[in-house]
Short mmCIF file of C-alpha atoms in Angstrom, two decimals:
data_model
loop_
_atom_site.label_atom_id
_atom_site.label_comp_id
_atom_site.label_asym_id
_atom_site.label_seq_id
_atom_site.Cartn_x
_atom_site.Cartn_y
_atom_site.Cartn_z
CA MET A 107 9.89 -33.95 29.01
CA THR A 108 8.32 -36.07 26.24
CA VAL A 109 7.88 -39.84 26.26
CA ALA A 110 8.32 -40.54 22.55
CA ASP A 111 11.12 -43.05 22.93
CA GLU A 112 10.24 -44.17 26.47
CA LEU A 113 6.93 -45.91 25.70
CA THR A 114 7.26 -49.62 26.36
CA THR A 115 5.63 -52.92 25.60
CA PRO A 116 3.20 -54.36 28.19
CA ALA A 117 4.76 -55.44 31.50
CA ALA A 118 3.92 -58.47 33.58
CA SER A 119 1.47 -58.03 36.46
CA ASP A 120 2.82 -56.69 39.74
CA SER A 121 2.44 -60.03 41.48
CA ALA A 122 4.28 -61.84 38.71
CA ALA A 123 7.01 -59.21 38.71
CA ASP A 124 7.43 -59.54 42.51
CA ALA A 125 7.73 -63.33 42.24
CA ALA A 126 10.30 -63.01 39.48
CA GLY A 127 12.51 -60.54 41.34
CA PRO A 128 13.73 -57.14 40.07
CA GLU A 129 11.74 -55.93 37.10
CA GLU A 130 13.62 -56.09 33.83
CA PRO A 131 13.68 -53.00 31.55
CA GLU A 132 10.77 -52.99 29.16
CA GLU A 133 11.42 -52.94 25.42
CA PRO A 134 10.54 -49.56 23.92
CA ILE A 135 8.00 -49.37 21.10
CA LYS A 136 9.95 -48.73 17.96
CA GLN A 137 9.31 -45.32 16.43
CA ARG A 138 9.83 -44.28 12.85
CA LYS A 139 13.21 -42.54 12.47
CA ASN A 140 11.95 -39.70 10.27
CA GLY A 141 8.46 -39.30 11.66
CA LEU A 142 7.08 -35.76 11.56
CA TYR A 143 6.24 -35.74 15.26
CA PRO A 144 9.44 -35.53 17.32
CA GLY A 145 7.84 -36.95 20.44
CA VAL A 146 4.72 -37.54 22.49
CA SER A 147 3.86 -35.28 25.37
CA ASP A 148 2.95 -36.75 28.73
CA GLU A 149 -0.44 -35.10 28.40
CA LEU A 150 -1.16 -36.72 25.03
CA ALA A 151 0.05 -40.11 26.22
CA GLU A 152 -2.27 -39.88 29.22
CA ASN A 153 -5.16 -38.66 27.07
CA MET A 154 -4.89 -41.66 24.72
CA LYS A 155 -5.30 -44.09 27.61
CA SER A 156 -8.93 -43.26 28.33
CA GLY A 157 -12.27 -42.40 26.73
CA TRP A 158 -12.58 -45.55 24.62
CA ALA A 159 -15.78 -47.65 24.45
CA ASP A 160 -15.82 -51.32 25.43
CA THR A 161 -15.66 -53.21 22.10
CA GLU A 162 -15.39 -56.78 23.41
CA LEU A 163 -17.42 -59.14 21.17
CA ARG A 164 -19.58 -61.26 23.43
CA ASP A 165 -21.95 -63.07 21.05
CA LEU A 166 -19.46 -64.91 18.89
CA GLU A 167 -20.20 -68.32 17.45
CA PRO A 168 -17.54 -70.99 16.67
CA ILE A 169 -16.09 -70.88 13.14
CA ALA A 170 -17.79 -73.08 10.57
CA GLN A 171 -15.06 -75.70 10.61
CA ALA A 172 -14.59 -75.89 14.40
CA ALA A 173 -15.79 -79.49 14.58
CA GLU A 174 -13.46 -80.52 11.76
CA THR A 175 -10.40 -78.77 13.21
CA ALA A 176 -11.10 -80.50 16.58
CA ALA A 177 -11.25 -83.90 14.84
CA ARG A 178 -7.93 -83.11 13.04
CA ARG A 179 -6.25 -82.26 16.35
CA ALA A 180 -7.58 -85.48 17.85
CA ALA A 181 -6.07 -87.48 15.01
CA LEU A 182 -2.78 -85.69 15.49
CA SER A 183 -2.85 -86.37 19.21
CA ALA A 184 -3.45 -90.04 18.63
CA ARG A 185 -0.50 -90.31 16.24
CA PHE A 186 2.08 -88.76 18.64
CA PRO A 187 1.13 -89.78 22.19
CA GLY A 188 3.37 -88.30 24.89
CA ASP A 189 5.05 -85.75 22.58
CA ARG A 190 4.70 -82.00 22.87
CA LEU A 191 3.60 -80.72 19.43
CA VAL A 192 4.30 -77.17 18.32
CA ILE A 193 2.70 -75.79 15.15
CA PRO A 194 3.39 -72.11 14.37
CA ALA A 195 1.42 -69.86 12.03
CA GLY A 196 4.52 -67.87 11.01
CA ASN A 197 5.49 -64.18 11.20
CA LEU A 198 5.13 -61.15 8.96
CA LYS A 199 7.77 -60.88 6.25
CA THR A 200 9.24 -57.59 5.18
CA ARG A 201 8.54 -56.61 1.59
CA SER A 202 10.65 -53.47 1.68
CA ASN A 203 11.75 -51.10 4.45
CA ASP A 204 8.75 -50.91 6.82
CA THR A 205 6.08 -52.60 4.66
CA GLU A 206 5.20 -56.26 4.89
CA TYR A 207 3.79 -58.86 2.54
CA ALA A 208 0.17 -59.81 3.11
CA PHE A 209 0.25 -62.52 5.74
CA ARG A 210 -0.84 -66.08 5.08
CA ALA A 211 -0.68 -68.49 7.98
CA SER A 212 1.10 -71.85 7.54
CA VAL A 213 -1.19 -74.50 6.11
CA GLU A 214 -0.48 -76.87 8.98
CA TYR A 215 -1.52 -74.26 11.57
CA ALA A 216 -4.64 -73.12 9.67
CA TYR A 217 -5.68 -76.72 9.02
CA LEU A 218 -5.60 -77.54 12.75
CA THR A 219 -7.07 -74.31 14.14
CA GLY A 220 -8.92 -72.29 11.46
CA ASN A 221 -7.04 -69.23 12.73
CA GLN A 222 -5.07 -67.12 10.27
CA THR A 223 -3.26 -64.44 12.31
CA GLU A 224 0.45 -63.89 12.37
CA ASP A 225 2.61 -65.03 15.30
CA GLY A 226 0.04 -67.61 16.41
CA VAL A 227 1.24 -70.99 17.69
CA LEU A 228 -0.78 -74.12 18.41
CA VAL A 229 0.71 -76.24 21.21
CA LEU A 230 -0.50 -79.71 22.11
CA GLU A 231 0.79 -80.57 25.60
CA PRO A 232 0.79 -84.28 26.46
CA SER A 233 -1.66 -85.32 29.11
CA ALA A 234 -2.99 -88.49 30.74
CA ASP A 235 -5.76 -88.83 28.15
CA GLY A 236 -3.97 -87.53 25.07
CA HIS A 237 -3.09 -83.85 24.70
CA LYS A 238 -4.29 -80.50 25.95
CA ALA A 239 -4.43 -77.98 23.09
CA THR A 240 -3.68 -74.25 23.59
CA ILE A 241 -3.63 -71.60 20.92
CA TYR A 242 -1.07 -68.89 21.65
CA LEU A 243 -1.95 -65.53 20.09
CA LEU A 244 -1.18 -61.87 20.37
CA PRO A 245 -3.85 -60.27 22.58
CA ARG A 246 -5.47 -56.99 21.64
CA SER A 247 -2.89 -54.21 21.44
CA ASP A 248 -2.25 -52.51 24.76
CA ARG A 249 -3.84 -49.14 25.56
CA GLU A 250 -1.89 -48.46 28.74
CA ASN A 251 1.51 -48.16 27.11
CA GLY A 252 0.36 -46.66 23.81
CA GLU A 253 1.03 -49.72 21.69
CA PHE A 254 -2.38 -49.51 20.06
CA TRP A 255 -1.60 -46.17 18.39
CA LEU A 256 2.21 -45.89 18.44
CA SER A 257 3.28 -49.31 17.22
CA GLY A 258 3.23 -49.96 13.47
CA GLN A 259 1.28 -53.17 14.26
CA GLY A 260 -1.05 -51.43 16.69
CA GLU A 261 -4.80 -51.54 16.41
CA LEU A 262 -5.19 -48.02 14.99
CA TRP A 263 -2.69 -48.80 12.23
CA VAL A 264 -3.54 -52.32 11.06
CA GLY A 265 -6.93 -53.06 12.61
CA ARG A 266 -8.37 -54.77 15.63
CA ARG A 267 -7.24 -58.17 16.79
CA HIS A 268 -9.50 -60.59 18.60
CA SER A 269 -9.11 -60.74 22.37
CA LEU A 270 -7.99 -64.02 23.81
CA THR A 271 -11.49 -64.59 25.17
CA GLU A 272 -12.99 -63.99 21.75
CA ALA A 273 -10.47 -66.38 20.19
CA GLU A 274 -11.47 -69.13 22.59
CA LYS A 275 -15.07 -68.81 21.51
CA LEU A 276 -14.22 -68.76 17.80
CA TYR A 277 -11.74 -71.62 17.64
CA GLY A 278 -12.89 -73.78 20.59
CA ILE A 279 -9.35 -73.85 22.01
CA PRO A 280 -8.04 -72.26 25.25
CA ALA A 281 -6.03 -69.14 24.30
CA SER A 282 -2.93 -67.62 25.92
CA ASP A 283 -0.54 -64.77 25.22
CA VAL A 284 2.02 -65.85 22.68
CA ARG A 285 4.61 -63.49 24.07
CA GLU A 286 4.97 -65.84 27.06
CA LEU A 287 5.39 -68.97 24.96
CA ALA A 288 9.10 -68.92 24.12
CA ASP A 289 10.06 -68.93 27.85
CA LYS A 290 7.64 -71.82 28.49
CA LEU A 291 9.10 -73.84 25.63
CA ARG A 292 12.64 -73.32 26.85
CA GLU A 293 11.64 -74.93 30.15
CA ALA A 294 9.82 -77.78 28.46
CA THR A 295 10.90 -81.38 29.14
CA GLY A 296 10.25 -84.55 27.23
CA PRO A 297 10.11 -85.14 23.47
CA VAL A 298 9.06 -82.18 21.38
CA ARG A 299 8.16 -81.87 17.69
CA VAL A 300 7.80 -78.57 15.79
CA VAL A 301 6.80 -77.69 12.27
CA ARG A 302 9.89 -75.93 11.03
CA GLY A 303 10.37 -73.02 8.70
CA TYR A 304 7.74 -70.59 9.92
CA ASP A 305 8.85 -69.06 13.24
CA ALA A 306 12.55 -68.62 13.97
CA GLY A 307 11.91 -67.46 17.54
CA ILE A 308 9.92 -70.53 18.42
CA GLU A 309 12.47 -72.80 16.83
CA ALA A 310 15.31 -71.08 18.75
CA ALA A 311 13.46 -71.75 22.02
CA LEU A 312 13.33 -75.41 21.17
CA THR A 313 16.77 -75.80 19.59
CA ASP A 314 18.09 -78.29 22.19
CA LYS A 315 14.84 -80.26 22.44
CA VAL A 316 13.95 -81.24 18.91
CA THR A 317 15.44 -83.46 16.20
CA ALA A 318 15.14 -83.16 12.44
CA GLU A 319 13.82 -86.72 12.23
CA ARG A 320 11.00 -86.17 14.69
CA ASP A 321 10.06 -82.86 13.11
CA ASP A 322 10.00 -84.38 9.65
CA GLU A 323 7.64 -87.12 10.87
CA LEU A 324 5.27 -84.42 12.14
CA ARG A 325 5.28 -82.54 8.83
CA VAL A 326 4.77 -85.73 6.84
CA PHE A 327 1.83 -86.79 8.99
CA LEU A 328 0.12 -83.38 8.61
CA SER A 329 0.69 -83.52 4.84
CA GLU A 330 -0.75 -86.99 4.50
CA ALA A 331 -3.71 -86.12 6.74
CA ARG A 332 -4.85 -83.72 4.03
CA LEU A 333 -4.83 -86.33 1.23
CA VAL A 334 -8.47 -87.19 1.94
CA LYS A 335 -10.75 -84.14 2.29
CA ASP A 336 -13.67 -83.96 4.73
CA GLU A 337 -17.06 -82.60 3.75
CA PHE A 338 -16.16 -79.07 4.83
CA GLU A 339 -13.06 -79.10 2.65
CA ILE A 340 -14.90 -80.42 -0.36
CA GLY A 341 -17.49 -77.68 0.04
CA GLU A 342 -14.78 -75.03 0.21
CA LEU A 343 -13.04 -76.39 -2.87
CA GLN A 344 -16.33 -76.26 -4.76
CA LYS A 345 -16.75 -72.61 -3.68
CA ALA A 346 -13.26 -71.88 -4.95
CA VAL A 347 -13.98 -73.54 -8.27
CA ASP A 348 -17.33 -71.76 -8.68
CA SER A 349 -15.70 -68.38 -8.14
CA THR A 350 -12.95 -69.38 -10.57
CA VAL A 351 -15.52 -70.20 -13.25
CA ARG A 352 -16.96 -66.71 -12.82
CA GLY A 353 -13.49 -65.29 -13.07
CA PHE A 354 -12.92 -67.00 -16.41
CA GLU A 355 -16.25 -65.63 -17.59
CA ASP A 356 -15.13 -62.15 -16.57
CA VAL A 357 -11.98 -62.54 -18.68
CA VAL A 358 -13.78 -63.62 -21.81
CA LYS A 359 -15.92 -60.47 -21.63
CA VAL A 360 -12.86 -58.16 -21.67
CA LEU A 361 -10.56 -59.80 -24.20
CA ASP A 362 -10.93 -56.75 -26.44
CA LYS A 363 -9.52 -54.57 -23.64
CA ALA A 364 -6.69 -57.02 -23.13
CA GLU A 365 -5.86 -56.76 -26.83
CA ALA A 366 -5.65 -53.01 -26.37
CA THR A 367 -3.33 -53.32 -23.38
CA SER A 368 -1.59 -56.58 -22.40
CA GLU A 369 -1.85 -59.85 -20.49
CA ARG A 370 -1.91 -57.73 -17.34
CA TYR A 371 -5.54 -56.80 -18.08
CA ILE A 372 -6.47 -60.46 -17.97
CA GLU A 373 -4.53 -61.01 -14.72
CA GLY A 374 -6.16 -57.93 -13.12
CA THR A 375 -9.64 -58.95 -14.25
CA PHE A 376 -9.36 -62.36 -12.66
CA PHE A 377 -7.77 -60.90 -9.51
CA LEU A 378 -10.77 -58.66 -9.01
CA ARG A 379 -13.06 -61.72 -8.82
CA ALA A 380 -10.65 -63.48 -6.46
CA ARG A 381 -10.54 -60.53 -4.05
CA VAL A 382 -14.27 -59.84 -4.18
CA GLU A 383 -15.42 -63.45 -3.63
CA GLY A 384 -12.39 -64.93 -1.86
CA ASN A 385 -9.22 -64.24 0.05
CA ASP A 386 -6.84 -63.96 -2.91
CA VAL A 387 -5.69 -65.92 -5.91
CA GLY A 388 -4.39 -69.33 -4.88
CA TYR A 389 -1.16 -68.85 -6.85
CA GLY A 390 0.28 -66.44 -9.37
CA THR A 391 -2.11 -66.25 -12.30
CA ILE A 392 -0.72 -67.51 -15.60
CA ALA A 393 -2.17 -65.29 -18.36
CA ALA A 394 -0.06 -66.52 -21.28
CA ALA A 395 -0.93 -65.33 -24.79
CA GLY A 396 0.67 -66.50 -27.99
CA PRO A 397 4.06 -68.21 -27.56
CA HIS A 398 4.06 -67.36 -23.85
CA ALA A 399 1.65 -70.31 -23.46
CA CYS A 400 4.68 -72.55 -24.02
CA THR A 401 6.26 -71.26 -20.78
CA LEU A 402 4.68 -73.47 -18.12
CA HIS A 403 4.71 -70.91 -15.30
CA TRP A 404 4.48 -67.64 -17.22
CA VAL A 405 3.54 -65.17 -14.48
CA ARG A 406 5.15 -61.97 -15.80
CA ASN A 407 1.94 -61.40 -17.77
CA ASP A 408 3.37 -58.40 -19.61
CA GLY A 409 3.05 -59.56 -23.21
CA PRO A 410 0.68 -58.60 -26.01
CA VAL A 411 -2.70 -60.27 -26.58
CA ARG A 412 -3.31 -60.68 -30.29
CA SER A 413 -6.27 -61.80 -32.34
CA GLY A 414 -5.48 -65.11 -33.93
CA ASP A 415 -3.35 -66.30 -30.99
CA LEU A 416 -4.33 -68.61 -28.15
CA LEU A 417 -4.60 -67.46 -24.53
CA LEU A 418 -3.64 -70.03 -21.90
CA LEU A 419 -5.25 -68.92 -18.61
CA ASP A 420 -4.26 -70.96 -15.54
CA ALA A 421 -5.85 -69.41 -12.48
CA GLY A 422 -7.64 -70.20 -9.23
CA VAL A 423 -9.56 -68.31 -6.56
CA GLU A 424 -8.58 -69.02 -2.97
CA THR A 425 -11.46 -69.00 -0.42
CA HIS A 426 -11.34 -67.19 2.90
CA THR A 427 -10.42 -70.53 4.45
CA TYR A 428 -7.40 -71.00 2.14
CA TYR A 429 -8.79 -73.65 -0.19
CA THR A 430 -7.87 -72.97 -3.80
CA ALA A 431 -9.09 -73.97 -7.23
CA ASP A 432 -6.64 -74.65 -10.06
CA VAL A 433 -8.21 -74.46 -13.51
CA THR A 434 -6.76 -73.96 -16.98
CA ARG A 435 -8.46 -73.16 -20.26
CA THR A 436 -6.82 -72.40 -23.55
CA LEU A 437 -8.94 -69.93 -25.51
CA PRO A 438 -8.72 -68.48 -29.01
CA VAL A 439 -8.44 -64.70 -28.48
CA ASN A 440 -10.70 -63.97 -31.44
CA GLY A 441 -13.18 -66.68 -30.40
CA ARG A 442 -12.36 -69.21 -33.14
CA PHE A 443 -9.66 -71.88 -33.30
CA SER A 444 -7.56 -72.08 -36.45
CA GLU A 445 -7.26 -75.53 -38.05
CA ILE A 446 -3.85 -76.26 -36.49
CA GLN A 447 -4.88 -74.81 -33.10
CA LYS A 448 -7.98 -77.03 -33.06
CA LYS A 449 -5.92 -80.08 -34.02
CA ILE A 450 -3.61 -79.60 -31.10
CA TYR A 451 -6.39 -78.55 -28.73
CA ASP A 452 -8.51 -81.63 -29.54
CA ALA A 453 -5.53 -83.89 -28.88
CA VAL A 454 -5.08 -82.41 -25.45
CA TYR A 455 -8.81 -82.67 -24.80
CA ASP A 456 -8.80 -86.36 -25.71
CA ALA A 457 -5.85 -86.93 -23.41
CA GLN A 458 -7.65 -85.18 -20.57
CA GLU A 459 -10.77 -87.26 -21.15
CA ALA A 460 -8.65 -90.42 -20.88
CA GLY A 461 -7.01 -89.10 -17.71
CA ILE A 462 -10.28 -88.17 -16.02
CA ALA A 463 -11.78 -91.57 -16.88
CA ALA A 464 -8.90 -93.20 -15.00
CA VAL A 465 -9.65 -91.32 -11.74
CA ARG A 466 -11.57 -93.84 -9.61
CA PRO A 467 -11.41 -95.26 -6.04
CA GLY A 468 -9.01 -98.18 -5.85
CA GLY A 469 -7.08 -97.03 -8.94
CA LYS A 470 -3.45 -96.12 -8.77
CA TYR A 471 -2.65 -92.40 -8.52
CA ARG A 472 -0.39 -92.70 -11.59
CA ASP A 473 -3.17 -94.13 -13.76
CA PHE A 474 -4.58 -90.79 -14.94
CA HIS A 475 -1.11 -89.54 -15.89
CA ASP A 476 -0.28 -92.71 -17.80
CA ALA A 477 -3.56 -92.65 -19.65
CA ALA A 478 -3.22 -89.02 -20.70
CA GLN A 479 0.44 -89.44 -21.73
CA ARG A 480 -0.44 -92.39 -23.92
CA VAL A 481 -2.99 -90.43 -25.89
CA LEU A 482 -0.60 -87.51 -26.37
CA THR A 483 2.16 -89.85 -27.49
CA GLU A 484 -0.12 -91.57 -29.97
CA ARG A 485 -0.91 -88.20 -31.53
CA LEU A 486 2.75 -87.14 -31.67
CA VAL A 487 3.61 -90.40 -33.47
CA GLU A 488 0.58 -90.06 -35.75
CA TRP A 489 1.65 -86.53 -36.71
CA GLY A 490 5.20 -87.72 -37.48
CA LEU A 491 6.81 -85.55 -34.82
CA VAL A 492 8.50 -88.51 -33.09
CA GLU A 493 9.32 -91.99 -34.37
CA GLY A 494 7.25 -94.82 -32.93
CA PRO A 495 6.21 -97.27 -31.82
CA VAL A 496 4.31 -95.65 -28.96
CA GLU A 497 5.65 -98.03 -26.34
CA ARG A 498 9.22 -97.12 -27.25
CA VAL A 499 8.46 -93.38 -27.01
CA LEU A 500 6.80 -93.79 -23.63
CA GLU A 501 9.61 -96.00 -22.28
CA LEU A 502 12.24 -93.42 -23.26
CA GLY A 503 10.05 -90.42 -22.32
CA LEU A 504 10.61 -88.84 -25.73
CA GLN A 505 7.14 -87.24 -25.71
CA ARG A 506 8.26 -85.03 -22.87
CA ARG A 507 9.93 -82.63 -25.31
CA TRP A 508 6.43 -81.36 -26.04
CA THR A 509 4.47 -82.27 -22.91
CA LEU A 510 7.07 -81.63 -20.25
CA HIS A 511 5.15 -81.87 -16.98
CA GLY A 512 3.19 -84.34 -14.92
CA THR A 513 -0.53 -84.60 -15.63
CA GLY A 514 -1.76 -83.42 -12.25
CA HIS A 515 -1.34 -83.08 -8.51
CA MET A 516 -3.26 -83.08 -5.25
CA LEU A 517 -5.29 -79.93 -4.51
CA GLY A 518 -6.42 -78.29 -1.29
CA MET A 519 -5.06 -75.59 1.00
CA ASP A 520 -1.96 -75.52 -1.19
CA VAL A 521 -2.27 -75.52 -4.94
CA HIS A 522 0.25 -78.40 -4.90
CA ASP A 523 -1.21 -79.89 -1.77
CA CYS A 524 0.22 -82.63 0.47
CA ALA A 525 3.72 -82.11 -1.01
CA ALA A 526 5.50 -83.53 2.04
CA ALA A 527 3.60 -86.83 1.94
CA ARG A 528 5.58 -89.99 1.44
CA VAL A 529 5.95 -91.17 -2.14
CA GLU A 530 4.23 -94.44 -1.31
CA SER A 531 1.22 -92.55 0.03
CA TYR A 532 1.02 -90.02 -2.80
CA VAL A 533 2.49 -90.71 -6.26
CA ASP A 534 2.71 -94.46 -5.69
CA GLY A 535 -0.47 -94.53 -3.68
CA THR A 536 -4.08 -95.58 -4.33
CA LEU A 537 -6.94 -93.16 -4.89
CA GLU A 538 -9.64 -92.94 -2.20
CA PRO A 539 -12.99 -91.20 -2.05
CA GLY A 540 -12.48 -87.63 -0.83
CA MET A 541 -9.20 -87.02 -2.65
CA VAL A 542 -9.15 -84.02 -4.94
CA LEU A 543 -6.64 -83.71 -7.74
CA THR A 544 -6.08 -81.91 -10.99
CA VAL A 545 -5.95 -83.52 -14.43
CA GLU A 546 -4.02 -81.19 -16.74
CA PRO A 547 -2.34 -82.58 -19.84
CA GLY A 548 -0.69 -80.18 -22.21
CA LEU A 549 1.23 -79.87 -25.48
CA TYR A 550 3.76 -77.09 -25.97
CA PHE A 551 5.59 -76.39 -29.23
CA GLN A 552 8.24 -73.82 -28.52
CA ALA A 553 8.62 -70.96 -30.99
CA ASP A 554 12.24 -71.97 -31.65
CA ASP A 555 11.68 -75.71 -31.96
CA LEU A 556 13.05 -76.69 -35.39
CA THR A 557 12.01 -80.32 -35.00
CA VAL A 558 8.36 -79.53 -35.71
CA PRO A 559 6.71 -77.95 -38.74
CA LYS A 560 6.51 -74.12 -38.65
CA GLU A 561 2.75 -74.06 -38.17
CA TYR A 562 3.10 -75.84 -34.80
CA ARG A 563 5.65 -73.41 -33.37
CA GLY A 564 4.51 -71.04 -30.65
CA ILE A 565 1.34 -72.98 -29.88
CA GLY A 566 0.78 -74.11 -26.28
CA VAL A 567 -2.38 -75.82 -25.03
CA ARG A 568 -3.27 -77.02 -21.50
CA ILE A 569 -6.69 -78.01 -20.19
CA GLU A 570 -7.02 -78.48 -16.43
CA ASP A 571 -9.90 -79.46 -14.19
CA ASP A 572 -10.30 -80.22 -10.50
CA ILE A 573 -11.53 -83.77 -9.94
CA LEU A 574 -13.06 -85.20 -6.76
CA VAL A 575 -12.71 -88.98 -6.23
CA THR A 576 -16.16 -90.30 -5.27
CA GLU A 577 -17.38 -93.67 -4.00
CA ASP A 578 -18.24 -94.82 -7.55
CA GLY A 579 -15.91 -92.82 -9.73
CA ASN A 580 -15.26 -89.10 -9.88
CA ARG A 581 -16.90 -85.69 -10.11
CA ASN A 582 -15.49 -82.78 -12.10
CA LEU A 583 -15.79 -79.79 -9.75
CA SER A 584 -15.03 -77.42 -12.61
CA GLU A 585 -17.47 -78.84 -15.16
CA GLY A 586 -19.11 -75.43 -15.29
CA LEU A 587 -16.46 -74.33 -17.79
CA PRO A 588 -16.72 -75.80 -21.29
CA ARG A 589 -13.82 -77.94 -22.54
CA GLN A 590 -14.61 -79.26 -25.99
CA SER A 591 -13.35 -76.95 -28.75
CA ASP A 592 -16.77 -76.34 -30.32
CA GLU A 593 -18.31 -75.70 -26.88
CA VAL A 594 -15.51 -73.26 -26.07
CA GLU A 595 -16.23 -71.31 -29.26
CA SER A 596 -19.96 -71.19 -28.53
CA TRP A 597 -19.37 -70.09 -24.95
CA MET A 598 -17.00 -67.33 -26.04
CA ALA A 599 -19.47 -66.11 -28.67
CA LYS A 600 -22.14 -65.72 -26.00
CA GLY A 601 -19.67 -63.94 -23.74
#
């Protein structure tokens, strides 16, 4: 007899099974329907259980941000005394058939733990002096039942997981087996809050214990907590930006190859830098040449790259800790701006300069947007593209035909960070030291826009930098990339 379809997931200990009564049937490890091996002999199954070295890691140090994640959990505990708080990492998502998308843990979970593995859940249990935190994780894949080599998520297929003991050392949080968590949560009493949208199984276990209102308050708090970055976060954002600068330099060096192929060469070149120096790109790279630059989120990147056109490259490296840069430069493919390209580019540059100058502690968040929009509107009126006066155009928003989007957003572990924050804390809020935001004005003259002279059509320009609010003003984290038109031309000539 073979045991191919009889292999099961790990059982509870004998003592636990005795206490619980008759042992329930164990769930078989799912086997591939059309695998080439029809089964596993008893002899092979027994052979695979033994002869393996002890690989437990015993000299682990806490992760770099362990002190910061502990402080974040303490702030969370103080905000919701007496409530059980459940923050899941999320699960793998199927891409097609039996392949999954690369996993990225939920921002809320990663922010509070530093852990990035699928199926993890952070639980803060209320206690007399606040909360007791436990991180629930999958332990190392089981060797007794064959999971480690027969399961598609076993160690020999996708790599080694940390043991629970190792996880406790790394993250500074007691660790338990996540497979036991759903049952515990079903038995939980008292108010519970969960971050929704990441783990359907965890949410199902809490379905009669949570309310949408309480859960929304939890998500909003965690979003607003990220508005002001700590020193670790600022350092990670600077790393992301520095790698991004090198990625832009890489692109400039291969524009001739992009001309011979397509925008995909630019996308791939930047992606190489992101994967070598970071975790990934922070968002889909926008490598928009020619009239594609007028499509704000052009991520198809399958168009031609032609000498004489502009390339709008909007890209950011994401660090291994999930912090992303978000930088845009608009570059002449042949290294020199035409007269009309320079005219439009310089207007966007002046608008960005006005926006950056408005970023200061105590200022309103909207100030940088208003300052940049005013400059762009003044130019549009000056060029005769819209009838003034400027105040009328701004009041009616008529400039938006050619500028379309807001002038920036918060930046951090999400490219559009803190999105769940209250309007009064974010868009209508006040800037504080430690906030990081983008300033990214743009002008876009669509190829089919008959309201502008022909020479404007098909030209899109955006300039974007990542700005840290400091005690006395601001610091441009991405100042390593030139912005003025003549400096851009000189930089590209050297490249």
